[in-house]
XYZ file of N, CA, C and O in Angstrom:
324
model
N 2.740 14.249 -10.371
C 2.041 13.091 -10.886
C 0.962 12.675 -9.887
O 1.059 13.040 -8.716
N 0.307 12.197 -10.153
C -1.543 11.865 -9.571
C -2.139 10.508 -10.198
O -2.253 10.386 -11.417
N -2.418 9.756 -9.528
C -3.105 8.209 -9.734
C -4.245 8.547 -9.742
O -4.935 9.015 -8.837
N -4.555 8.238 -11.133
C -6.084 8.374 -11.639
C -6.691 7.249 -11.206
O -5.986 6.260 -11.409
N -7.960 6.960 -10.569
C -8.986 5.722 -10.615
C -10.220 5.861 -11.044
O -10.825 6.932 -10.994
N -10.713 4.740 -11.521
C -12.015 4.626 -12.003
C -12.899 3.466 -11.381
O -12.502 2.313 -11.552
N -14.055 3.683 -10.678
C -14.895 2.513 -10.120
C -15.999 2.335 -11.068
O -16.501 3.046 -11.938
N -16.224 1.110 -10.599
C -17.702 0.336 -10.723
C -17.683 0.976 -12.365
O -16.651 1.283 -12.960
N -19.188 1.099 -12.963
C -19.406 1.158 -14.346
C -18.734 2.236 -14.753
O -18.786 2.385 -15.974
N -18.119 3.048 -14.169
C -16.796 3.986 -15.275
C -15.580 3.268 -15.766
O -14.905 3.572 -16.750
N -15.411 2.340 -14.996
C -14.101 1.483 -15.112
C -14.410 0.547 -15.912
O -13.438 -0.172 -16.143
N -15.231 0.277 -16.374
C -15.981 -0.019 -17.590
C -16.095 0.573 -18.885
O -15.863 0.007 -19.953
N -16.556 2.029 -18.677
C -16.651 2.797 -20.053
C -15.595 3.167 -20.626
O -15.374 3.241 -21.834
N -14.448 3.576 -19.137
C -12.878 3.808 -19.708
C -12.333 2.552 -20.022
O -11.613 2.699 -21.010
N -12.341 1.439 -19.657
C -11.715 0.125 -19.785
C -10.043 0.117 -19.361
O -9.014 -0.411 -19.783
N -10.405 0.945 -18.370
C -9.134 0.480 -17.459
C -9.473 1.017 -15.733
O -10.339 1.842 -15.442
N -8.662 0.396 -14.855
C -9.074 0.968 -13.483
C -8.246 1.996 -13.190
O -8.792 2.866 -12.511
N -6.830 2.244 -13.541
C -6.332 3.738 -13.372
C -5.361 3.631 -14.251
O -5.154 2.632 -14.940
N -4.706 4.682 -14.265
C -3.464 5.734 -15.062
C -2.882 6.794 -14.018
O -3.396 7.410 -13.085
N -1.769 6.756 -14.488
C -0.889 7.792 -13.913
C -0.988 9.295 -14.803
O -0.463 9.356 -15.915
N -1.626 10.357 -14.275
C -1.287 11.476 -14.773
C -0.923 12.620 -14.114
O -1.297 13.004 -13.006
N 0.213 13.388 -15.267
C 1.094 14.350 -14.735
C -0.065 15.767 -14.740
O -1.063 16.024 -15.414
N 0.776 16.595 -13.443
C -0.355 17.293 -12.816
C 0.214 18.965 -13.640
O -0.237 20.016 -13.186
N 0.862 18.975 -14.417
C 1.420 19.970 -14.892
C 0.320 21.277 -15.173
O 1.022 22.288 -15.156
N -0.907 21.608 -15.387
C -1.862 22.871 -15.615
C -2.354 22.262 -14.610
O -2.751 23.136 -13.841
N -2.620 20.895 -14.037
C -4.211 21.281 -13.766
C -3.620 21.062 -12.132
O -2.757 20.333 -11.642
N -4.602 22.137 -11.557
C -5.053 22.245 -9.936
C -6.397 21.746 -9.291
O -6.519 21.555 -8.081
N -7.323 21.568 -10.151
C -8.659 21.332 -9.735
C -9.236 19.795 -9.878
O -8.274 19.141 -10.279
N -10.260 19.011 -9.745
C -10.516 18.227 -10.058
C -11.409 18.534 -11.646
O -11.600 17.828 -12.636
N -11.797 19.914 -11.287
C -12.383 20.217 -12.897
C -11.577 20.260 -14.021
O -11.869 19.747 -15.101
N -10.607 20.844 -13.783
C -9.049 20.992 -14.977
C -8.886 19.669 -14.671
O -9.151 19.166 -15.762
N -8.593 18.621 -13.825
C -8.059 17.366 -14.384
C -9.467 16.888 -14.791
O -9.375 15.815 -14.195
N -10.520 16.847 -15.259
C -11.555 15.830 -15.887
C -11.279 16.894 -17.363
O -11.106 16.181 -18.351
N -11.231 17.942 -17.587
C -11.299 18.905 -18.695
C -9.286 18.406 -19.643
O -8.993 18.460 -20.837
N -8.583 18.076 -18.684
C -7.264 17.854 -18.983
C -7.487 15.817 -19.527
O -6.778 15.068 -20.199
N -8.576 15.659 -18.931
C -8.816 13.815 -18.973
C -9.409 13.735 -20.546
O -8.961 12.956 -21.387
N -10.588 14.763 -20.802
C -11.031 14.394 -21.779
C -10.455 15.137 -23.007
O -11.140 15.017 -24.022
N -9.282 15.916 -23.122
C -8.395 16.463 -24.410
C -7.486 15.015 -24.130
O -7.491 14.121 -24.976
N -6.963 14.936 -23.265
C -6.193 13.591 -23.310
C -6.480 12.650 -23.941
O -5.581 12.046 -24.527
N -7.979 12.165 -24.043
C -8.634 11.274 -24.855
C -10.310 11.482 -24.852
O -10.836 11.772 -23.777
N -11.177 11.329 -26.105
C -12.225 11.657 -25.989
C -13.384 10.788 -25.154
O -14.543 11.013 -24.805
N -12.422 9.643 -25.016
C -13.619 8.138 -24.546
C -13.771 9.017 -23.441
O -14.972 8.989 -23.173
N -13.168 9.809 -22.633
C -13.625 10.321 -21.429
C -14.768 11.323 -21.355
O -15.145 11.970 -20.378
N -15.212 11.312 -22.527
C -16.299 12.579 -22.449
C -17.641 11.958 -21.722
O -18.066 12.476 -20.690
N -18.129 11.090 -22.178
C -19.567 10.618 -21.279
C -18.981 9.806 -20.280
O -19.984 9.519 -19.626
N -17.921 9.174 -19.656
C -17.452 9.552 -18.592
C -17.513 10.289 -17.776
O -18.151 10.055 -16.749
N -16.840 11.450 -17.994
C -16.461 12.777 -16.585
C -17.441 14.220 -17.083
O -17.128 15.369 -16.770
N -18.728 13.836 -17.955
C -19.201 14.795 -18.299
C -20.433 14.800 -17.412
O -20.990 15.789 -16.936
N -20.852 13.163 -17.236
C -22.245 13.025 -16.606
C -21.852 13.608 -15.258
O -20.879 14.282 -14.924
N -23.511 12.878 -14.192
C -22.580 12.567 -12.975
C -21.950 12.007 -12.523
O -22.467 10.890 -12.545
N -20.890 11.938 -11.955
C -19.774 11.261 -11.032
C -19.538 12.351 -9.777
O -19.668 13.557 -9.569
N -19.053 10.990 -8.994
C -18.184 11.793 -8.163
C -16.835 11.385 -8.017
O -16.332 10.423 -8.597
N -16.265 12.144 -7.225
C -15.044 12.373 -6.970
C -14.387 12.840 -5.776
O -14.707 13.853 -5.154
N -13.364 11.974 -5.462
C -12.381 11.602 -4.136
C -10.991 11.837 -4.255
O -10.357 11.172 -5.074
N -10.267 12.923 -3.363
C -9.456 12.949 -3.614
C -8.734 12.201 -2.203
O -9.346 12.347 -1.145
N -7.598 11.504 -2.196
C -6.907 10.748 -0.917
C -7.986 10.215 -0.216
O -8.066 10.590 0.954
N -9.020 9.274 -0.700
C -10.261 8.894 -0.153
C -11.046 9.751 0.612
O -11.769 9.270 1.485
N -11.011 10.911 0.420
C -12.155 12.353 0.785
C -12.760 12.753 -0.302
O -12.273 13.147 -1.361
N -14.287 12.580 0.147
C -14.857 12.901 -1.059
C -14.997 14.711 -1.220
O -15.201 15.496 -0.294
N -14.826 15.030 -2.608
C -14.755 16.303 -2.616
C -15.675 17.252 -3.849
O -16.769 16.755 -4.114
N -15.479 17.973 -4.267
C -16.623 18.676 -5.416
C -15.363 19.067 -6.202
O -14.273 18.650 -5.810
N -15.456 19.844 -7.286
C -14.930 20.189 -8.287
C -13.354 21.086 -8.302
O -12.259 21.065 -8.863
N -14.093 21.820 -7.309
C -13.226 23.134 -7.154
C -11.955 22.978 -6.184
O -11.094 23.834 -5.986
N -12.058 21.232 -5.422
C -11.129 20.812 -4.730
C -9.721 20.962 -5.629
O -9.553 20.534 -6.771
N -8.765 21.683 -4.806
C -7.610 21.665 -5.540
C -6.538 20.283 -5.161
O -6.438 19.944 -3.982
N -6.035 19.796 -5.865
C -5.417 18.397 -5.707
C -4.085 18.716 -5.954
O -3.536 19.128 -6.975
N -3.585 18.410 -4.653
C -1.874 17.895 -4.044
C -1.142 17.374 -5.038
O -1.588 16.619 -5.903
N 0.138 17.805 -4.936
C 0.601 16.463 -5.909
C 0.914 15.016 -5.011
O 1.158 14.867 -3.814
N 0.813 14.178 -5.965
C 1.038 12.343 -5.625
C -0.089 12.146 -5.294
O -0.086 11.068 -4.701
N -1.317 12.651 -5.332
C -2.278 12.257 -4.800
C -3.055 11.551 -5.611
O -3.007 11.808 -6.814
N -4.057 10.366 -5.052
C -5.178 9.701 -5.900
C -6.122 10.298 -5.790
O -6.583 10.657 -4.707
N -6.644 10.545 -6.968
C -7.949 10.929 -7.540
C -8.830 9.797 -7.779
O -8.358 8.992 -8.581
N -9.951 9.511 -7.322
C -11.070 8.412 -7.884
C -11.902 9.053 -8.006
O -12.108 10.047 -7.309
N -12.949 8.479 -9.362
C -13.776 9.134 -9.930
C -15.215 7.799 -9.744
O -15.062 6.652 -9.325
N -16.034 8.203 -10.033
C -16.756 6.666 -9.219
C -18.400 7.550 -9.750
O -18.505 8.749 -10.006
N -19.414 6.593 -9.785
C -21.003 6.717 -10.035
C -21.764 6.877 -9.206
O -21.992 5.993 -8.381
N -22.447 8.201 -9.191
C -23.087 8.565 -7.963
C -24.252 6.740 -7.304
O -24.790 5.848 -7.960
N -24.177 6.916 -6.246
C -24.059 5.435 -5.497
C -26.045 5.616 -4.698
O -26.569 6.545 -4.083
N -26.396 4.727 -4.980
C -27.919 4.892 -4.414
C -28.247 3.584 -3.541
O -27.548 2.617 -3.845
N -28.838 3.451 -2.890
C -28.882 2.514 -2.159
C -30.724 2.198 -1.401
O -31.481 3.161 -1.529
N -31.120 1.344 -0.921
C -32.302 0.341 -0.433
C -32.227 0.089 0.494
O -33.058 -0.669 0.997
């Protein structure tokens, strides 16, 4: 099992800040966004655009394979002034 999070305007589009999901196929952060959006479709312009993604507060790319118990946050690429 893996603690899903969602920041800033994703946590918005999903309308919740996390969920608990079981890690049963997926190893990647790509299989869990591909496992997020059969789970439910609201996740498609979600985890389709850009985002990024953190696993145990390390930010990581796709192909990061994820531990079990671990948090996953998913969050809007961040720009700044």
């Amino acid at each position: 099992m893996i603690k899903v999070l969602f920041f800033a305007s994703l946590r918005e589009k999903v309308g919740c800040d996390s969920m608990i999901f079981s890690l049963d196929d997926v190893t990647t952060v790509a299989e869990l966004k591909k496992a997020l959006i059969k789970y439910d479709p609201q996740f498609i312009p979600v985890l389709e655009g850009k985002v990024l993604s953190a696993v145990n507060q390390e930010l990581v790319n796709d192909n990061f394979k994820i531990p079990d118990d671990a948090e996953v946050a998913f969050f809007p690429p961040v720009t700044g002034g």
